[in-house]
mmCIF file of C-alpha atoms in Angstrom:
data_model
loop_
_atom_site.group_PDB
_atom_site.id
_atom_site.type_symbol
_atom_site.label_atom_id
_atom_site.label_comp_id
_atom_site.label_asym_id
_atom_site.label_seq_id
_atom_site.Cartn_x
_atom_site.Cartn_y
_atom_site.Cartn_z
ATOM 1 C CA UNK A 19 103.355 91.661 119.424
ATOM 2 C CA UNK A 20 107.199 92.177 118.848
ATOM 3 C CA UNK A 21 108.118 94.709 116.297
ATOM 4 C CA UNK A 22 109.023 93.598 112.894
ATOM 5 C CA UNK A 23 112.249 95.011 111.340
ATOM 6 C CA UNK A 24 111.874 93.554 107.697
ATOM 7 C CA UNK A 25 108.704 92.353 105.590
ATOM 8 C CA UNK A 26 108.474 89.082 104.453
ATOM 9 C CA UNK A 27 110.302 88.183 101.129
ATOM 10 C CA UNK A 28 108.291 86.144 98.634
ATOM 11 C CA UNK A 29 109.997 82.939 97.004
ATOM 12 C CA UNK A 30 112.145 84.133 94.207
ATOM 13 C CA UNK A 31 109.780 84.113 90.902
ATOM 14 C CA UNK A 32 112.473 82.032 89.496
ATOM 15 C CA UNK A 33 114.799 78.805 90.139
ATOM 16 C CA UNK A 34 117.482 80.626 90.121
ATOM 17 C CA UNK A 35 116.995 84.921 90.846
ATOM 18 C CA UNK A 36 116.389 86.708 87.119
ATOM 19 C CA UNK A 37 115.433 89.847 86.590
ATOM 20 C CA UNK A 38 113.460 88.855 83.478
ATOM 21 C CA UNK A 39 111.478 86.609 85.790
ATOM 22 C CA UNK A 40 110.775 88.979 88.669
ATOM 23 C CA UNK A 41 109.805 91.692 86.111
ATOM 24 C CA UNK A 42 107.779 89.813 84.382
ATOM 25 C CA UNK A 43 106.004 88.961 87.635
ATOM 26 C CA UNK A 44 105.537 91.914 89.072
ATOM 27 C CA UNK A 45 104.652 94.009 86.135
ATOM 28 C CA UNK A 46 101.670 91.439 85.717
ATOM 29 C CA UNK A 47 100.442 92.291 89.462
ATOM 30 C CA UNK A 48 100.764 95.867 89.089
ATOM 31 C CA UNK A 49 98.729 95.913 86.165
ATOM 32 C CA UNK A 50 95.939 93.395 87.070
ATOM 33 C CA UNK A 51 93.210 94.470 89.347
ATOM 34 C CA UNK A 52 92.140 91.678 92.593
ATOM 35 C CA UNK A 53 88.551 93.100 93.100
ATOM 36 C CA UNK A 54 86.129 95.163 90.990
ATOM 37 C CA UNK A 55 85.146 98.861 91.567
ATOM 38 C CA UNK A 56 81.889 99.609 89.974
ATOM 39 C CA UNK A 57 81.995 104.079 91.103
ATOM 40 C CA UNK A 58 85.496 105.085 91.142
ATOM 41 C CA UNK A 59 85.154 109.052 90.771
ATOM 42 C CA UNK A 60 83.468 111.807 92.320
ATOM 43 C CA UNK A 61 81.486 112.602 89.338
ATOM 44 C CA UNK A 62 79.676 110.108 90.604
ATOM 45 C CA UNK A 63 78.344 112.719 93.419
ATOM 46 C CA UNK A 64 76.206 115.165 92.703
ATOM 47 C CA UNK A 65 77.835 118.358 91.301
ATOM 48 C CA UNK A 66 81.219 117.712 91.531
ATOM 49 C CA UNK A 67 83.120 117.879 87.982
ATOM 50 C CA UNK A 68 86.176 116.125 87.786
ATOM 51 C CA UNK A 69 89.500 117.751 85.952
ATOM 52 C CA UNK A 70 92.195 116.404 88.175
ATOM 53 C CA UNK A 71 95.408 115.960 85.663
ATOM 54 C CA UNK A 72 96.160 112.047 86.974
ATOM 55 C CA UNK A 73 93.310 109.527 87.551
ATOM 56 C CA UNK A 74 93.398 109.103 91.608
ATOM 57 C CA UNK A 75 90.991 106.605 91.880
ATOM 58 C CA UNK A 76 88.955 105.989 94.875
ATOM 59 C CA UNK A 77 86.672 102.661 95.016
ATOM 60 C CA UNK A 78 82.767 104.658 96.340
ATOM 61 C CA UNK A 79 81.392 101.299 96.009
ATOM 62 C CA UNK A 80 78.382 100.759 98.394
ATOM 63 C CA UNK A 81 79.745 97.564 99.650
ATOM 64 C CA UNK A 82 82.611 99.701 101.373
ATOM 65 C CA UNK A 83 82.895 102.396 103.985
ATOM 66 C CA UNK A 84 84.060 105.149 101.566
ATOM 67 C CA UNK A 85 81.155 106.327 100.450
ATOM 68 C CA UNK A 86 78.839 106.110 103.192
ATOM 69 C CA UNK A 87 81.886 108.378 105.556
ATOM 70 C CA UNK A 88 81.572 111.361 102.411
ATOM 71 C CA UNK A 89 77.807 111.173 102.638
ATOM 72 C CA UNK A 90 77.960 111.470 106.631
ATOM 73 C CA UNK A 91 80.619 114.146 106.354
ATOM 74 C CA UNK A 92 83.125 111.992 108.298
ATOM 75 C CA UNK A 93 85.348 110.861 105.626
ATOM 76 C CA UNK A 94 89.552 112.133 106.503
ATOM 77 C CA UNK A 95 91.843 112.176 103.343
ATOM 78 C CA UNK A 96 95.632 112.793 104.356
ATOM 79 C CA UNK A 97 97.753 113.653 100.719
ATOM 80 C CA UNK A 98 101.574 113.309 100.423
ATOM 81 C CA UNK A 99 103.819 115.063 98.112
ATOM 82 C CA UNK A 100 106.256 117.080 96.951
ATOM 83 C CA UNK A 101 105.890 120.122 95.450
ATOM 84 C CA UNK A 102 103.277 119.039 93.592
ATOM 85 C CA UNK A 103 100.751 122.243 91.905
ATOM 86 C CA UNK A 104 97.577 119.320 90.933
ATOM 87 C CA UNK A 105 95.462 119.781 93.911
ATOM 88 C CA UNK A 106 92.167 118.967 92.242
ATOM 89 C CA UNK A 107 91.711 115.762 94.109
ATOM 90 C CA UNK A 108 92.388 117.106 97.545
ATOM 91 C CA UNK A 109 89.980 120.117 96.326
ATOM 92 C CA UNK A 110 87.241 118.109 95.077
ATOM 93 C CA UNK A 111 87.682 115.463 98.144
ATOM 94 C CA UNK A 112 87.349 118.737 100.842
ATOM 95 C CA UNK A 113 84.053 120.400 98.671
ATOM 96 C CA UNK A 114 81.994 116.808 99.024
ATOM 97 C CA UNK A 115 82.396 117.516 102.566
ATOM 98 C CA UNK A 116 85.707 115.288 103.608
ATOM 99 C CA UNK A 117 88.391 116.615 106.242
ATOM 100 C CA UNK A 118 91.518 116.521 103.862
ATOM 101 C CA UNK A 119 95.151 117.131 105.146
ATOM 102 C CA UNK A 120 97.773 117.654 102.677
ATOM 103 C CA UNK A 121 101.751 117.322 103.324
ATOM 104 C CA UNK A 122 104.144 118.637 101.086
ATOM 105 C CA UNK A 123 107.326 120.363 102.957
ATOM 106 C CA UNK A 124 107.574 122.932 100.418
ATOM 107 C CA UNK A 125 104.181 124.945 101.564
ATOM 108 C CA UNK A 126 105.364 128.758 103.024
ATOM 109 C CA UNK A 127 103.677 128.166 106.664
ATOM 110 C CA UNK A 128 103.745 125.512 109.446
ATOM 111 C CA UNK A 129 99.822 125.006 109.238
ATOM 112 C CA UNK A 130 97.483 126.714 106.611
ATOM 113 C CA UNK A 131 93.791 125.905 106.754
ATOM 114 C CA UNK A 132 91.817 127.208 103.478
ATOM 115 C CA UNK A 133 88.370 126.748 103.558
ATOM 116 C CA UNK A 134 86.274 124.280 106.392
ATOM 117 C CA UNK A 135 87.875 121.371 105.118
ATOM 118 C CA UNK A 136 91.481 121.397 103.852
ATOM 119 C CA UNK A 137 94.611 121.919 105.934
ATOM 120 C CA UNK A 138 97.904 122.174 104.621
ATOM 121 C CA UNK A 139 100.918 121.458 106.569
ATOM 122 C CA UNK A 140 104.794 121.802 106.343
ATOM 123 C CA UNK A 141 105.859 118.623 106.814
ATOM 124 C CA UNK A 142 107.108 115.694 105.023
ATOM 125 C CA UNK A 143 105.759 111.825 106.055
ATOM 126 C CA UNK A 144 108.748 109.581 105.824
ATOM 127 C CA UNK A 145 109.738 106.094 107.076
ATOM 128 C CA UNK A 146 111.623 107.138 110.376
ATOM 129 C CA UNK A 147 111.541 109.999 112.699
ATOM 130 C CA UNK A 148 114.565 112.118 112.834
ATOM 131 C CA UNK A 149 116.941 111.586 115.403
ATOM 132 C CA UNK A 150 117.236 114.887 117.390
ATOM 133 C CA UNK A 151 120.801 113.348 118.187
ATOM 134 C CA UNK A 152 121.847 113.525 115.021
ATOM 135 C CA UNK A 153 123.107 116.829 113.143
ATOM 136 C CA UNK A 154 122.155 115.901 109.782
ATOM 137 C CA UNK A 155 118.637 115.407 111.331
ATOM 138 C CA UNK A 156 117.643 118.861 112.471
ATOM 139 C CA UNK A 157 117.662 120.160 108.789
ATOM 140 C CA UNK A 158 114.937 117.502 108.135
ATOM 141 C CA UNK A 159 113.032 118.111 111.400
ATOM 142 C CA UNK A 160 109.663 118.869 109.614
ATOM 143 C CA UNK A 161 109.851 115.026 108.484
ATOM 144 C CA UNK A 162 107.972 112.567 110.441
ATOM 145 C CA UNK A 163 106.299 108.709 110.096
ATOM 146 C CA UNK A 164 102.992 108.662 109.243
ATOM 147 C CA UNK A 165 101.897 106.685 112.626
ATOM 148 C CA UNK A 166 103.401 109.637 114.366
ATOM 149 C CA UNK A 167 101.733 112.239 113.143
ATOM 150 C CA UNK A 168 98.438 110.382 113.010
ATOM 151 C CA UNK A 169 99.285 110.018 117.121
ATOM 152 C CA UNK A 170 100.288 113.562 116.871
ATOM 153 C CA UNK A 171 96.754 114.704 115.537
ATOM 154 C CA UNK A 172 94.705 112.293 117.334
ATOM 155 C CA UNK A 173 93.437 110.980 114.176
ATOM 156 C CA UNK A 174 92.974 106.892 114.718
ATOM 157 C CA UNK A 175 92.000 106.212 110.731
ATOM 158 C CA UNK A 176 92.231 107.546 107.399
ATOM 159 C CA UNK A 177 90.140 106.971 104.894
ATOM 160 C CA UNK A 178 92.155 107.627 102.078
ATOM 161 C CA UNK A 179 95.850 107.635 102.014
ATOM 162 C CA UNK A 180 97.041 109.077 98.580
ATOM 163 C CA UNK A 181 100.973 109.518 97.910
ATOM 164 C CA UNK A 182 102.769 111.105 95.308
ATOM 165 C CA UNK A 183 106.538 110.954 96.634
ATOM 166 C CA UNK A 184 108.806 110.633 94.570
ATOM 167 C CA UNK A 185 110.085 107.462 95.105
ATOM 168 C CA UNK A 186 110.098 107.588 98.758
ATOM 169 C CA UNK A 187 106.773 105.414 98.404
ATOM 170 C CA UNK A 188 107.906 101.717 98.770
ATOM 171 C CA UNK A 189 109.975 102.864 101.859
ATOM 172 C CA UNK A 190 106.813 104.715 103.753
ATOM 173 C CA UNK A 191 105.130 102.118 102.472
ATOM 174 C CA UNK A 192 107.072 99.755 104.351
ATOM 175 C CA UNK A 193 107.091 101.334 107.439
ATOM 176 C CA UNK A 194 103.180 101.677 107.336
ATOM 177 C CA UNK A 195 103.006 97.631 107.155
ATOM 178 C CA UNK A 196 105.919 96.999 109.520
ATOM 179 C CA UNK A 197 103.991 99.512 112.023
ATOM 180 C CA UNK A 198 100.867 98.223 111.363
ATOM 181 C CA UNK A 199 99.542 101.876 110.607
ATOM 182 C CA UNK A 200 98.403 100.315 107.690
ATOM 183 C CA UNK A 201 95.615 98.293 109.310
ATOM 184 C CA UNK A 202 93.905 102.167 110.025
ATOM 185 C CA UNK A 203 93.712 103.089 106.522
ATOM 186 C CA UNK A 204 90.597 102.803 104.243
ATOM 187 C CA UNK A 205 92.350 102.647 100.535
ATOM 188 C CA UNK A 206 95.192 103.929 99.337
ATOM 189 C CA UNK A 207 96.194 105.282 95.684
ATOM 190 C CA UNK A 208 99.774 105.559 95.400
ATOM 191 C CA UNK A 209 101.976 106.588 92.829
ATOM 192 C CA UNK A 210 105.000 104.069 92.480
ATOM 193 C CA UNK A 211 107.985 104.826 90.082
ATOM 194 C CA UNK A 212 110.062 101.733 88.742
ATOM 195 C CA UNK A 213 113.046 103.769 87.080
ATOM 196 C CA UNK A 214 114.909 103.086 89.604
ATOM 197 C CA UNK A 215 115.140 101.197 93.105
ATOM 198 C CA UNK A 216 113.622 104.240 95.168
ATOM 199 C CA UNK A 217 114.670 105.968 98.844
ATOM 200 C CA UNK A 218 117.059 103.497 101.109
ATOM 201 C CA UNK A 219 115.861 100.277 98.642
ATOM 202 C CA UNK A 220 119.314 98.334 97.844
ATOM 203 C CA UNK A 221 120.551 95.312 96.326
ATOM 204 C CA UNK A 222 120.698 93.970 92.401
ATOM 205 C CA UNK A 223 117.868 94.694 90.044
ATOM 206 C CA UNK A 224 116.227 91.231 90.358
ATOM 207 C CA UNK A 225 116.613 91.492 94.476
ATOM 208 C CA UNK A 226 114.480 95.216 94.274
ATOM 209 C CA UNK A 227 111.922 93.901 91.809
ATOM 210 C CA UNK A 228 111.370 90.593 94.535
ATOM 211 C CA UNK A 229 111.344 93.772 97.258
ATOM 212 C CA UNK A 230 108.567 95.729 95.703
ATOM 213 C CA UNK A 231 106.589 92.727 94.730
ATOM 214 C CA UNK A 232 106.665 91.321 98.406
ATOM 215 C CA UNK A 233 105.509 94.777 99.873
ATOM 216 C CA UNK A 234 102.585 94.618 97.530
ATOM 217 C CA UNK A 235 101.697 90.627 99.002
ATOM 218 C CA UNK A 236 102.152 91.729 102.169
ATOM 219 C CA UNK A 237 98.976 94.796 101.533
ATOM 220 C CA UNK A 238 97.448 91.659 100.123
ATOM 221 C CA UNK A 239 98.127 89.239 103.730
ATOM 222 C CA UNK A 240 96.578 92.526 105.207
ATOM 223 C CA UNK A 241 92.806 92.140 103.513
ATOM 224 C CA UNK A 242 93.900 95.368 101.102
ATOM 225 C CA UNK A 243 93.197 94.695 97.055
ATOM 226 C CA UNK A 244 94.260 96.578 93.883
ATOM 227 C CA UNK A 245 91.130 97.389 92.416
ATOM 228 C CA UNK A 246 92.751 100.087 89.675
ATOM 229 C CA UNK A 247 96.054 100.410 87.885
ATOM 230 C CA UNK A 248 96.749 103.414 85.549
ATOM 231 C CA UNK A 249 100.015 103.167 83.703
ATOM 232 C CA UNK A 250 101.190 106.492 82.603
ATOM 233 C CA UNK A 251 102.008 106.796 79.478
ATOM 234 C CA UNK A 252 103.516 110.472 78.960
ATOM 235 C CA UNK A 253 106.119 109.661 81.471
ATOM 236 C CA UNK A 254 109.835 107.719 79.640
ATOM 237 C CA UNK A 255 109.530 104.011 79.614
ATOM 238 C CA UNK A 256 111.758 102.469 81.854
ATOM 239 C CA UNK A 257 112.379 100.021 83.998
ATOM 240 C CA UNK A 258 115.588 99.934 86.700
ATOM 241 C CA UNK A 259 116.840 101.810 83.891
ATOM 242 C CA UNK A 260 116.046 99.619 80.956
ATOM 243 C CA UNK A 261 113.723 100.373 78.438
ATOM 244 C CA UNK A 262 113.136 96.117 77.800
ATOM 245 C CA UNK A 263 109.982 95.373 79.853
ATOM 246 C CA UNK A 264 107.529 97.845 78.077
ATOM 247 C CA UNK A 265 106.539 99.397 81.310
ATOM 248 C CA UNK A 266 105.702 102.979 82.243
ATOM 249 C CA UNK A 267 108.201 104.588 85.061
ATOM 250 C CA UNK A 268 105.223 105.691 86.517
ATOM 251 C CA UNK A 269 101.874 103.719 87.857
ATOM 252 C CA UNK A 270 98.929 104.922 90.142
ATOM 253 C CA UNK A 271 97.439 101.862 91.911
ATOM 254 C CA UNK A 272 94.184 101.851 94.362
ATOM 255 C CA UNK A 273 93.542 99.686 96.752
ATOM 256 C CA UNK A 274 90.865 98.668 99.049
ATOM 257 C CA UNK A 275 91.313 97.586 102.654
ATOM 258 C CA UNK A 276 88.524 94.620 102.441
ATOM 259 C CA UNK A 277 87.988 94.190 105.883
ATOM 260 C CA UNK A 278 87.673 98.249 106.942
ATOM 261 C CA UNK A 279 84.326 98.973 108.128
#
């Protein structure tokens, strides 16, 4: 299998490339969910109260693995982010009984574990590894692709991938699919942000809109379906910079991978 060094661009939505067309288009996928999700909090276990700040849904449908890995106590959750204080999710995740590592580079130590379940670690996931060539690179030598560190840990899957990156999502989330690290995730609820093109993503405004939407087709080519979209409402609307498309900056999407057993 040769290594693939861009994704697959969808037709243009369009005749000729518009903006108003692509937005249109992908603002209508983002915010339309492919498959039903009957159980999509842990309230839904016993004893567990749910206060988390942002809804980070997870699908504990019977018909897919999720549920049955948190009852056997073999469910892995890895969390991305920056900085971030809301932990409730990751918290909640570890007390139903799931092994839950968190990366964020701003934690104090290399490794912390707190409590049997929940590891935190100074690092940051990114879409390349840094190039120990390269002086720029050392500063960010904590930073690492997600397939790596996976490899590094000996972890094969993940049950639940959740990301809150600051932008640097659609390029990780790139890299997963070109990598085909993707294929050993369970779901994933990412945050995406739309107020601008994001990490490394260039071109016009129409040309990143076609982007994003054909790295959300390509999850869909890879059995993975949105089954909830939360648009966030207390963060500006905009859109590239515009306020014309009535969108949030800010989504959380879940998805199911269909075909994960």
């Amino acid at each position: 299998q040769t290594v693939r060094w861009h994704i697959e661009l969808q037709p243009w939505a369009s005749p000729t490339p518009s903006l108003n067309y692509e937005a249109s288009r992908f603002l209508k996928y983002i915010s339309t969910s492919q498959i039903s999700c009957e159980h999509m909090n842990l309230n839904s276990l016993k004893g567990y109260s749910e206060t988390a700040k942002k809804p980070w849904s997870i699908c504990l449908d019977e018909r897919f693995s999720l549920i049955h890995r948190i009852r056997s106590k073999q469910c892995r959750l890895y969390s991305l982010g920056l900085g971030n204080d809301d932990n409730q999710f990751e918290l909640s995740m570890a007390n139903s009984g799931c092994e839950v590592h968190r990366f964020d580079p701003s934690i104090k130590s290399a490794h912390i574990q707190e409590g049997r379940h929940l590891w935190y670690h100074r690092l940051s996931i990114d879409w390349r590894d840094p190039n120990p060539a390269i002086a720029a690179h050392k500063l960010h030598s904590n930073t690492k692709k997600l397939g790596t560190v996976l490899n590094e840990f000996g972890h094969q899957k993940i049950d639940v991938l959740k990301a809150d990156v600051e932008s640097a999502e659609w390029k990780i989330l790139e890299n997963l699919i070109l990598e085909d690290v993707v294929e050993q995730i369970g779901q994933l609820v990412f945050e995406v942000h739309i107020h601008w093109p994001g990490f490394e993503v260039s071109g016009n405004d129409s040309t990143v809109v076609r982007y994003w939407y054909s790295l959300l087709r390509e999850l869909e080519l890879k059995d993975f379906r949105l089954f909830h979209t939360y648009k966030d409402l207390s963060k500006p609307q905009m859109f590239l910079k515009k306020e014309a498309f009535n969108a949030s900056s800010c989504y959380t999407l879940s998805w199911v991978n269909t075909r994960w057993k």
